[in-house]
Amino acid sequence: GAGVSQTPSNKVTEKGKYVELRCDPISGHTALYWYRQSLGQGPEFLIYFQGTGAADDSGLPNDRFFAVRPEGSVSTLKIQRTERGDSAVYLCASSLRPGGEGYTFGSGTRLTVV
Amino acid sequence: QKEVEQDPGPLSVPEGAIVSLNCTYSNSAFQYFMWYRQYSRKGPELLMYTYSSGNKEDGRFTAQVDKSSKYISLFIRDSQPSDSATYLCAMSGVENTDKLIFGTGTRLQVFP
């Protein structure tokens, strides 16, 4: 596609529920990143995929968070037992090769846990 | 102390003004320095990318990196109302990891 697509754009869920956030990267981009942006803050790194494998998952806050990219294209960020503190905008970015110069961000999924 | 410090603003300037945005950082291992622009309810968009120290100019935008002072700047000349957005600095290059470390962002408003 022309850009990085994230769905849904907005998600409201109840505390304790499970959610999945989807990212469709730019076609051919091998590197994919997830970031989380809280209100009034800059994005914070969560996880980086190179192809199908997670090359760096050091930013995942705890074991309730998990991400997959089974075919090296679409990625899904999964959050179990959601908490109110998980409310944020979840941003996905992709690049042709590793390196911040080539990042293209999607518009994000705004997650609200009530 | 955060790795990257950025004044959140807001910064309000008249159209045509020169805008100066700045970030300081603590980790001397950072090698790549970026400025992103983020409009409301949109993802960040890369404006400038610089490797190591020095200046880089692109149209009305100039990025400066001073590694000795751990200080980076973005200058916007002839600012326009369409420049009104949040500007995020970002850095990478530590321990061969690809992740970006962002500042909190500075909200800029350019009024006609």
Coordinates of C-alpha atoms in Angstrom, one line a residue:
Chain A
G1 CA 0.0 0.0 0.0
A2 CA 0.9 3.7 -0.2
G3 CA 1.5 4.0 3.5
V4 CA 1.4 2.1 6.8
S5 CA -2.1 1.2 7.7
Q6 CA -3.3 0.6 11.3
T7 CA -6.6 -0.8 12.3
P8 CA -8.8 0.0 14.1
S9 CA -8.1 3.7 14.4
N10 CA -9.9 3.8 17.7
K11 CA -10.6 1.0 20.2
V12 CA -12.5 1.3 23.5
T13 CA -12.4 -1.8 25.7
E14 CA -13.2 -2.7 29.2
K15 CA -10.6 -3.3 31.8
G16 CA -9.5 -7.0 31.8
K17 CA -10.4 -7.6 28.2
Y18 CA -8.1 -8.8 25.4
V19 CA -7.4 -6.6 22.4
E20 CA -5.6 -7.0 19.1
L21 CA -4.1 -4.1 17.1
R22 CA -3.2 -4.6 13.5
C23 CA -0.5 -3.1 11.4
D24 CA -0.1 -3.3 7.6
P25 CA 3.4 -2.1 6.6
I26 CA 4.4 -0.6 3.3
S27 CA 4.8 -3.5 0.8
G28 CA 8.4 -4.7 0.7
H29 CA 9.4 -3.2 4.0
T30 CA 11.2 -5.8 6.0
A31 CA 11.6 -3.9 9.3
L32 CA 8.6 -3.2 11.4
Y33 CA 8.3 -1.3 14.7
W34 CA 5.7 -0.8 17.4
Y35 CA 5.7 2.3 19.6
R36 CA 3.3 3.5 22.3
Q37 CA 2.6 7.2 22.8
S38 CA 0.9 8.5 25.9
L39 CA -0.8 11.9 26.1
G40 CA 1.8 14.7 26.0
Q41 CA 4.7 12.3 25.6
G42 CA 6.9 11.1 22.8
P43 CA 6.6 7.6 21.4
E44 CA 8.2 4.9 23.4
F45 CA 9.7 1.8 21.7
L46 CA 7.9 -1.5 22.3
I47 CA 9.2 -4.1 19.7
Y48 CA 11.1 -4.4 16.5
F49 CA 10.7 -7.1 13.8
Q50 CA 13.2 -7.9 11.1
G51 CA 11.3 -10.2 8.8
T52 CA 9.2 -12.6 10.9
G53 CA 11.4 -12.6 14.0
A54 CA 11.4 -10.1 16.9
A55 CA 14.9 -8.7 16.8
D56 CA 14.3 -6.5 19.9
D57 CA 11.4 -6.8 22.3
S58 CA 13.0 -5.0 25.2
G59 CA 10.3 -2.3 25.2
L60 CA 7.4 -4.6 25.9
P61 CA 6.3 -3.5 29.4
N62 CA 5.3 -6.9 30.8
D63 CA 4.1 -10.3 29.7
R64 CA 0.6 -9.1 29.0
F65 CA 2.0 -7.6 25.8
F66 CA 2.8 -9.8 22.8
A67 CA 3.4 -9.2 19.1
V68 CA 3.6 -11.4 16.1
R69 CA 4.5 -11.1 12.4
P70 CA 4.0 -14.6 11.1
E71 CA 4.6 -14.0 7.4
G72 CA 7.0 -11.1 7.6
S73 CA 4.3 -8.6 6.5
V74 CA 1.3 -7.8 8.7
S75 CA 1.9 -7.6 12.4
T76 CA -0.5 -7.9 15.3
L77 CA 0.1 -6.4 18.8
K78 CA -1.9 -8.3 21.4
I79 CA -2.7 -7.1 24.9
Q80 CA -4.1 -9.4 27.5
R81 CA -6.0 -8.4 30.6
T82 CA -6.0 -4.8 29.7
E83 CA -5.5 -2.1 32.4
R84 CA -6.5 1.5 32.4
G85 CA -2.8 2.4 32.2
D86 CA -2.6 0.7 28.8
S87 CA -4.6 3.6 27.3
A88 CA -2.5 5.3 24.7
V89 CA -1.9 5.6 21.0
Y90 CA -0.1 2.6 19.6
L91 CA 2.0 3.5 16.6
C92 CA 3.4 1.2 14.0
A93 CA 6.3 2.1 11.6
S94 CA 8.0 0.2 8.8
S95 CA 11.2 0.7 6.8
L96 CA 12.9 -0.9 3.8
R97 CA 15.9 -1.6 5.9
P98 CA 16.9 -1.0 9.6
G99 CA 17.6 2.5 10.4
G100 CA 15.6 5.5 11.6
E101 CA 16.1 7.4 8.4
G102 CA 13.6 5.2 6.5
Y103 CA 10.8 5.0 9.1
T104 CA 7.3 5.6 7.9
F105 CA 4.7 5.8 10.7
G106 CA 1.1 4.9 10.6
S107 CA -1.6 7.1 12.1
G108 CA -1.9 4.8 15.1
T109 CA -4.6 3.0 17.1
R110 CA -6.0 5.1 19.9
L111 CA -6.7 2.5 22.7
T112 CA -8.9 3.5 25.6
V113 CA -9.4 1.1 28.5
V114 CA -12.4 2.0 30.7
Chain B
Q1 CA 16.5 12.0 34.4
K2 CA 15.2 11.2 30.9
E3 CA 17.7 10.2 28.2
V4 CA 16.3 13.0 26.0
E5 CA 15.0 16.3 27.3
Q6 CA 12.7 18.5 25.3
D7 CA 10.7 21.6 26.3
P8 CA 7.1 20.7 25.8
G9 CA 6.1 24.3 25.0
P10 CA 3.6 25.4 23.8
L11 CA 5.6 27.8 21.6
S12 CA 3.5 30.5 19.9
V13 CA 5.0 32.7 17.1
P14 CA 3.8 35.0 14.4
E15 CA 3.9 34.0 10.7
G16 CA 7.3 34.6 9.2
A17 CA 9.2 34.2 12.5
I18 CA 12.3 32.1 12.9
V19 CA 11.6 29.2 15.2
S20 CA 14.3 27.4 17.3
L21 CA 13.5 24.0 18.8
N22 CA 16.0 22.2 21.0
C23 CA 16.8 18.9 22.7
T24 CA 19.5 17.8 25.1
Y25 CA 20.5 14.3 25.8
S26 CA 22.6 12.3 28.2
N27 CA 23.8 9.3 26.3
S28 CA 27.0 10.1 24.4
A29 CA 26.6 6.9 22.4
F30 CA 23.8 8.3 20.3
Q31 CA 24.9 8.7 16.7
Y32 CA 21.8 9.3 14.6
F33 CA 19.6 12.4 15.2
M34 CA 16.2 13.0 13.8
W35 CA 13.4 15.6 13.9
Y36 CA 9.8 14.5 13.3
R37 CA 6.7 16.6 12.8
Q38 CA 3.4 15.3 14.2
Y39 CA 0.0 16.7 13.4
S40 CA -2.9 16.1 15.7
R41 CA -4.2 12.5 15.4
K42 CA -1.5 11.6 12.9
G43 CA 1.7 9.6 13.1
P44 CA 5.1 11.3 13.2
E45 CA 6.6 12.3 9.9
L46 CA 10.4 12.5 9.4
L47 CA 11.6 16.0 8.7
M48 CA 15.4 15.9 9.1
Y49 CA 18.0 13.1 9.6
T50 CA 21.6 13.8 10.7
Y51 CA 24.5 11.4 11.4
S52 CA 26.9 12.6 14.1
S53 CA 27.7 16.3 14.5
G54 CA 27.2 19.1 12.0
N55 CA 24.5 21.0 10.1
K56 CA 22.0 19.9 7.5
E57 CA 19.7 22.2 5.6
D58 CA 16.5 21.3 3.7
G59 CA 14.4 24.2 2.4
R60 CA 13.2 26.3 5.3
F61 CA 14.5 23.7 7.8
T62 CA 18.0 23.5 9.3
A63 CA 19.1 20.8 11.8
Q64 CA 22.2 21.2 14.0
V65 CA 23.9 18.6 16.1
D66 CA 26.6 19.4 18.7
K67 CA 27.7 16.1 20.2
S68 CA 30.3 17.7 22.5
S69 CA 27.4 19.6 24.2
K70 CA 24.9 16.8 23.7
Y71 CA 22.5 19.4 22.1
I72 CA 20.5 19.3 18.9
S73 CA 18.5 22.1 17.3
L74 CA 15.9 22.5 14.6
F75 CA 15.5 25.9 13.0
I76 CA 12.4 26.8 10.9
R77 CA 12.7 30.0 8.8
D78 CA 9.8 32.0 7.5
S79 CA 7.4 30.0 9.6
Q80 CA 3.9 29.3 8.2
P81 CA 0.6 28.5 9.9
S82 CA 0.9 25.1 8.3
D83 CA 4.0 24.5 10.4
S84 CA 1.7 24.4 13.5
A85 CA 2.3 20.9 14.9
T86 CA 4.2 19.0 17.6
Y87 CA 8.0 18.6 16.8
L88 CA 9.7 15.5 18.2
C89 CA 13.4 15.0 18.4
A90 CA 14.6 11.4 18.2
M91 CA 17.9 9.6 18.5
S92 CA 19.4 6.1 18.0
G93 CA 22.6 4.2 17.5
V94 CA 23.2 2.8 21.0
E95 CA 24.4 -0.8 21.3
N96 CA 23.5 -1.5 17.6
T97 CA 19.8 -1.4 18.4
D98 CA 17.5 0.2 15.9
K99 CA 15.1 1.7 18.3
L100 CA 14.5 5.4 18.5
I101 CA 14.5 7.4 21.7
F102 CA 12.1 10.3 21.5
G103 CA 11.8 13.6 23.3
T104 CA 8.4 14.6 24.7
G105 CA 7.8 16.9 21.8
T106 CA 7.4 20.7 21.5
R107 CA 4.0 22.0 20.5
L108 CA 4.4 24.9 18.0
Q109 CA 1.6 27.3 17.0
V110 CA 2.2 29.8 14.1
F111 CA -0.5 32.4 14.0
P112 CA -1.3 34.5 10.9

